[in-house]
Amino acid sequence: MNELLTVEKVSVRYGELEAVRGVSLSLKPGETLGLVGESGCGKSSLGRAILALEPVAAGRVAFEGRDVTGLKGAALKQFRRQAQMVFQDPFGSLNPRMSVGAAIEEVLYVHGIGGSRAARRGRAVALFEDVGLNPDWLSRYPHEFSGGQRQRIGIARALALEPKLLVADEPVSALDVSVQADIIQLLKRIQRERGLAYLFIGHDLAVVREMSNRIAVMFKGEIVETGTADQVCDQPQHDYTQKLLSAVPDIDKALA
C-alpha cells in the first residue's frame, strides 16, 4: 500500500532551540500512528509542522507522494482540505464570539464547499449528528458546552472538508477518563466509516495504545522507538519507553 504521509528527516526550530531533530515517519491510508512522549518532547511541534502550521527548518513532508513542504497560497489551501487538525484545547480553537454552527459553516465557505448558506447549514447539521451532538445546539456559543462536547465540535469542524488525514494533538488529555473513553470510541467509529488516517499525539501511553496500529516514541525531539502498538507496549526496547509504561494509569474500565 502506498504511503499517505511521509516525513523525512524533519527538523523544527524556534530560534536557537531545535524542538524536532531529524524525525522520519510514515502513515498509510486508514492507519493510526500514535506519537507518544512527555510534554516538551517536540511531538506537537512535529504535528503542526506536518500541517504547515509551523515552518519546517530541514527535511521534507510528502502527502500522497507529493512534496508539501513550505506550501503557500492556493496550494496550501488545497492541502488543508486533505489534512486537518483536532486541537488539544477545543475552546481555544473556537471563536468565543461566533456560534459553533457559524464556525463550521465558515470553514465550508472559505473552501467553497456547500454552495448556498442553506446547504452549508445542512452540512453542519449532518456533522453535528455524526459526532453525537444535537443540531438544535448549532446556534449556541462555545462557552455553553462542556469540554467533551467542545471536543466533539472540534472533530466536526475538522471533518467538514472531508479530509484523508487527521492530526489529533492530545485530543483527550484535558478530559476526565470517562469522557476520554467516549471521544476515543467516537474517533474509532469515524475512522471505520470514513477510512481516515490518524496521527494521534499523546503523552498517555494507555490512551495512545488504545487508538493506534503503530506507535512512535518521541524523546527530546527525536524518535527513539517505533513498532506495532503491542510491540512497543509489551516489549519496550528503550529506557524512556519503559519509563512511560511505568506511569500508565488503568483506564480499562473506562474503555470497556
Short mmCIF file of C-alpha atoms in Angstrom, two decimals:
data_model
loop_
_atom_site.label_atom_id
_atom_site.label_comp_id
_atom_site.label_asym_id
_atom_site.label_seq_id
_atom_site.Cartn_x
_atom_site.Cartn_y
_atom_site.Cartn_z
CA MET A 1 0.00 0.00 0.00
CA ASN A 2 1.33 3.44 -0.88
CA GLU A 3 2.06 5.83 1.96
CA LEU A 4 -0.42 8.62 2.60
CA LEU A 5 2.07 10.66 4.62
CA THR A 6 5.86 10.52 4.59
CA VAL A 7 8.04 12.61 6.90
CA GLU A 8 11.73 12.54 6.03
CA LYS A 9 14.37 13.87 8.46
CA VAL A 10 12.21 16.82 9.51
CA SER A 11 13.55 19.39 11.96
CA VAL A 12 11.67 22.27 13.59
CA ARG A 13 13.47 25.18 15.24
CA TYR A 14 12.40 28.09 17.40
CA GLY A 15 15.38 30.41 17.29
CA GLU A 16 18.28 28.51 18.81
CA LEU A 17 16.02 25.74 20.13
CA GLU A 18 15.73 22.66 17.93
CA ALA A 19 12.39 21.23 19.06
CA VAL A 20 12.35 18.43 16.45
CA ARG A 21 15.57 16.83 15.19
CA GLY A 22 15.65 14.80 12.02
CA VAL A 23 12.42 12.87 12.52
CA SER A 24 11.20 10.37 9.92
CA LEU A 25 7.89 8.53 9.96
CA SER A 26 5.17 7.31 7.60
CA LEU A 27 1.46 6.70 7.67
CA LYS A 28 -0.73 4.57 5.41
CA PRO A 29 -4.34 5.34 4.42
CA GLY A 30 -6.76 4.30 7.15
CA GLU A 31 -3.99 3.67 9.70
CA THR A 32 -3.42 5.24 13.11
CA LEU A 33 0.13 6.07 14.09
CA GLY A 34 0.44 7.04 17.73
CA LEU A 35 3.10 9.61 18.59
CA VAL A 36 3.80 9.49 22.31
CA GLY A 37 6.11 11.39 24.61
CA GLU A 38 6.14 13.73 27.59
CA SER A 39 5.31 17.43 27.37
CA GLY A 40 8.04 19.41 25.63
CA CYS A 41 9.44 16.48 23.64
CA GLY A 42 8.51 18.07 20.30
CA LYS A 43 5.55 15.91 19.30
CA SER A 44 3.07 18.79 18.95
CA SER A 45 5.64 20.84 17.04
CA LEU A 46 6.05 17.94 14.63
CA GLY A 47 2.29 17.62 14.16
CA ARG A 48 1.95 21.32 13.46
CA ALA A 49 4.88 21.27 11.04
CA ILE A 50 3.31 18.41 9.08
CA LEU A 51 0.24 20.62 8.52
CA ALA A 52 2.36 23.71 7.73
CA LEU A 53 1.25 25.44 10.94
CA GLU A 54 4.95 25.69 11.84
CA PRO A 55 7.83 26.07 9.35
CA VAL A 56 9.99 23.05 8.58
CA ALA A 57 13.63 24.03 9.17
CA ALA A 58 15.03 20.96 7.42
CA GLY A 59 13.74 17.80 5.82
CA ARG A 60 10.66 17.02 3.78
CA VAL A 61 6.94 16.27 4.22
CA ALA A 62 5.13 14.42 1.42
CA PHE A 63 1.39 13.76 1.15
CA GLU A 64 0.22 11.14 -1.33
CA GLY A 65 3.71 11.23 -2.81
CA ARG A 66 3.70 15.00 -3.38
CA ASP A 67 6.11 17.30 -1.55
CA VAL A 68 4.02 19.65 0.59
CA THR A 69 6.91 21.24 2.49
CA GLY A 70 6.61 25.01 2.56
CA LEU A 71 3.37 25.25 0.61
CA LYS A 72 1.70 28.66 0.40
CA GLY A 73 -1.40 30.26 -1.04
CA ALA A 74 -3.79 28.15 -3.09
CA ALA A 75 -1.58 25.05 -2.89
CA LEU A 76 -1.59 25.19 0.92
CA LYS A 77 -5.35 25.73 0.96
CA GLN A 78 -5.82 22.64 -1.20
CA PHE A 79 -3.58 20.57 1.09
CA ARG A 80 -5.57 21.73 4.13
CA ARG A 81 -8.70 20.23 2.58
CA GLN A 82 -6.96 16.85 2.78
CA ALA A 83 -5.29 17.17 6.18
CA GLN A 84 -6.86 18.71 9.27
CA MET A 85 -6.03 19.05 12.96
CA VAL A 86 -8.02 18.31 16.11
CA PHE A 87 -6.54 20.50 18.83
CA GLN A 88 -5.90 19.73 22.48
CA ASP A 89 -7.91 22.73 23.64
CA PRO A 90 -11.13 22.92 21.63
CA PHE A 91 -12.21 26.08 23.47
CA GLY A 92 -9.04 27.89 22.43
CA SER A 93 -9.54 26.91 18.79
CA LEU A 94 -13.13 28.22 18.65
CA ASN A 95 -14.06 31.89 18.31
CA PRO A 96 -15.97 32.76 21.52
CA ARG A 97 -17.96 35.42 19.65
CA MET A 98 -19.12 33.05 16.91
CA SER A 99 -21.79 30.37 17.26
CA VAL A 100 -20.47 26.87 16.77
CA GLY A 101 -22.68 26.43 13.71
CA ALA A 102 -21.22 29.57 12.15
CA ALA A 103 -17.71 28.29 12.92
CA ILE A 104 -18.36 25.11 10.93
CA GLU A 105 -20.10 26.97 8.11
CA GLU A 106 -17.19 29.40 7.88
CA VAL A 107 -14.81 26.53 7.10
CA LEU A 108 -17.09 25.38 4.29
CA TYR A 109 -17.46 28.92 2.94
CA VAL A 110 -13.72 29.62 2.90
CA HIS A 111 -13.08 26.45 0.92
CA GLY A 112 -16.00 26.93 -1.46
CA ILE A 113 -17.94 23.89 -0.26
CA GLY A 114 -21.70 23.66 0.08
CA GLY A 115 -22.81 26.38 -2.31
CA SER A 116 -25.67 28.22 -0.60
CA ARG A 117 -25.90 29.22 3.04
CA ALA A 118 -28.76 26.74 3.50
CA ALA A 119 -26.63 23.95 2.08
CA ARG A 120 -23.78 24.84 4.44
CA ARG A 121 -26.17 24.78 7.38
CA GLY A 122 -27.44 21.39 6.26
CA ARG A 123 -23.87 20.13 6.17
CA ALA A 124 -23.29 21.50 9.70
CA VAL A 125 -26.43 19.68 10.90
CA ALA A 126 -25.18 16.39 9.44
CA LEU A 127 -21.74 16.85 11.01
CA PHE A 128 -23.26 17.57 14.43
CA GLU A 129 -25.36 14.42 14.18
CA ASP A 130 -22.31 12.43 13.13
CA VAL A 131 -20.38 13.38 16.27
CA GLY A 132 -23.34 12.77 18.57
CA LEU A 133 -24.49 16.34 19.18
CA ASN A 134 -27.97 17.83 18.93
CA PRO A 135 -28.22 20.02 15.78
CA ASP A 136 -30.51 22.35 17.75
CA TRP A 137 -27.36 23.46 19.57
CA LEU A 138 -25.70 24.92 16.45
CA SER A 139 -26.77 28.42 17.44
CA ARG A 140 -25.04 28.15 20.82
CA TYR A 141 -21.61 29.56 21.67
CA PRO A 142 -18.51 27.65 22.80
CA HIS A 143 -18.82 28.58 26.48
CA GLU A 144 -22.23 26.89 26.62
CA PHE A 145 -20.71 23.42 26.08
CA SER A 146 -18.77 21.01 28.27
CA GLY A 147 -15.19 20.09 27.46
CA GLY A 148 -16.22 16.80 25.88
CA GLN A 149 -18.91 18.49 23.81
CA ARG A 150 -16.44 21.13 22.63
CA GLN A 151 -14.05 18.40 21.53
CA ARG A 152 -16.87 16.84 19.50
CA ILE A 153 -17.42 20.24 17.91
CA GLY A 154 -13.73 20.43 17.07
CA ILE A 155 -13.90 17.00 15.46
CA ALA A 156 -16.99 18.01 13.47
CA ARG A 157 -15.22 21.11 12.19
CA ALA A 158 -12.15 19.08 11.22
CA LEU A 159 -14.36 16.63 9.30
CA ALA A 160 -16.18 19.39 7.42
CA LEU A 161 -13.74 19.32 4.49
CA GLU A 162 -13.78 15.50 4.30
CA PRO A 163 -10.02 15.13 4.84
CA LYS A 164 -7.99 11.95 4.45
CA LEU A 165 -5.74 12.69 7.45
CA LEU A 166 -6.47 13.99 10.93
CA VAL A 167 -3.63 15.08 13.18
CA ALA A 168 -5.13 14.73 16.66
CA ASP A 169 -2.96 16.69 19.09
CA GLU A 170 -3.64 15.45 22.64
CA PRO A 171 -7.38 15.41 21.86
CA VAL A 172 -8.45 13.82 25.16
CA SER A 173 -5.79 14.96 27.63
CA ALA A 174 -7.94 17.79 29.05
CA LEU A 175 -10.92 15.48 29.65
CA ASP A 176 -11.76 13.17 32.54
CA VAL A 177 -11.32 9.45 31.99
CA SER A 178 -14.95 8.56 31.23
CA VAL A 179 -15.20 11.36 28.65
CA GLN A 180 -11.85 10.31 27.18
CA ALA A 181 -13.32 6.88 26.53
CA ASP A 182 -16.33 8.40 24.73
CA ILE A 183 -14.13 10.52 22.46
CA ILE A 184 -11.83 7.58 21.70
CA GLN A 185 -14.79 5.46 20.66
CA LEU A 186 -16.12 8.32 18.53
CA LEU A 187 -12.77 8.67 16.74
CA LYS A 188 -12.62 4.93 16.12
CA ARG A 189 -16.12 4.88 14.63
CA ILE A 190 -15.41 7.85 12.39
CA GLN A 191 -12.23 6.16 11.19
CA ARG A 192 -14.08 2.95 10.34
CA GLU A 193 -16.81 4.79 8.48
CA ARG A 194 -14.63 7.26 6.60
CA GLY A 195 -11.35 5.41 6.15
CA LEU A 196 -9.39 8.25 7.73
CA ALA A 197 -5.75 8.07 8.76
CA TYR A 198 -4.81 9.48 12.17
CA LEU A 199 -1.60 10.82 13.58
CA PHE A 200 -2.65 10.53 17.22
CA ILE A 201 -0.42 12.57 19.52
CA GLY A 202 -0.45 11.98 23.27
CA HIS A 203 1.54 11.55 26.45
CA ASP A 204 -0.60 8.79 27.97
CA LEU A 205 0.62 5.51 26.55
CA ALA A 206 -2.57 3.65 27.56
CA VAL A 207 -4.71 6.02 25.51
CA VAL A 208 -2.28 6.01 22.57
CA ARG A 209 -2.18 2.20 22.58
CA GLU A 210 -5.98 2.01 22.56
CA MET A 211 -6.08 4.17 19.42
CA SER A 212 -3.06 3.06 17.44
CA ASN A 213 -1.93 0.40 14.98
CA ARG A 214 1.68 1.52 15.36
CA ILE A 215 3.42 3.73 17.92
CA ALA A 216 6.43 6.03 17.63
CA VAL A 217 8.01 7.13 20.91
CA MET A 218 9.48 10.64 20.95
CA PHE A 219 12.12 11.86 23.41
CA LYS A 220 13.95 15.20 23.32
CA GLY A 221 12.96 15.93 19.74
CA GLU A 222 13.84 12.50 18.31
CA ILE A 223 12.05 9.22 17.64
CA VAL A 224 13.68 6.64 19.92
CA GLU A 225 11.45 3.62 19.27
CA THR A 226 8.81 2.50 16.77
CA GLY A 227 6.78 -0.65 16.32
CA THR A 228 3.30 -2.07 16.46
CA ALA A 229 1.26 -0.99 19.45
CA ASP A 230 1.73 -4.41 21.04
CA GLN A 231 5.47 -4.49 20.39
CA VAL A 232 6.10 -1.08 21.91
CA CYS A 233 3.85 -1.62 24.93
CA ASP A 234 4.60 -5.29 25.67
CA GLN A 235 8.28 -5.45 24.70
CA PRO A 236 9.67 -1.92 25.05
CA GLN A 237 13.29 -1.59 23.91
CA HIS A 238 14.19 1.93 25.02
CA ASP A 239 14.59 3.04 28.63
CA TYR A 240 12.33 6.02 28.02
CA THR A 241 9.51 3.82 26.70
CA GLN A 242 9.81 1.69 29.84
CA LYS A 243 9.52 4.86 31.92
CA LEU A 244 6.33 5.85 30.07
CA LEU A 245 4.87 2.40 30.62
CA SER A 246 5.54 2.60 34.35
CA ALA A 247 3.36 5.72 34.50
CA VAL A 248 0.40 4.22 32.61
CA PRO A 249 -2.86 4.55 34.54
CA ASP A 250 -5.58 1.90 34.47
CA ILE A 251 -8.22 3.06 32.00
CA ASP A 252 -9.51 -0.40 31.11
CA LYS A 253 -12.77 0.06 32.97
CA ALA A 254 -13.48 3.37 31.25
CA LEU A 255 -12.74 1.94 27.82
CA ALA A 256 -14.77 -1.26 28.36
#
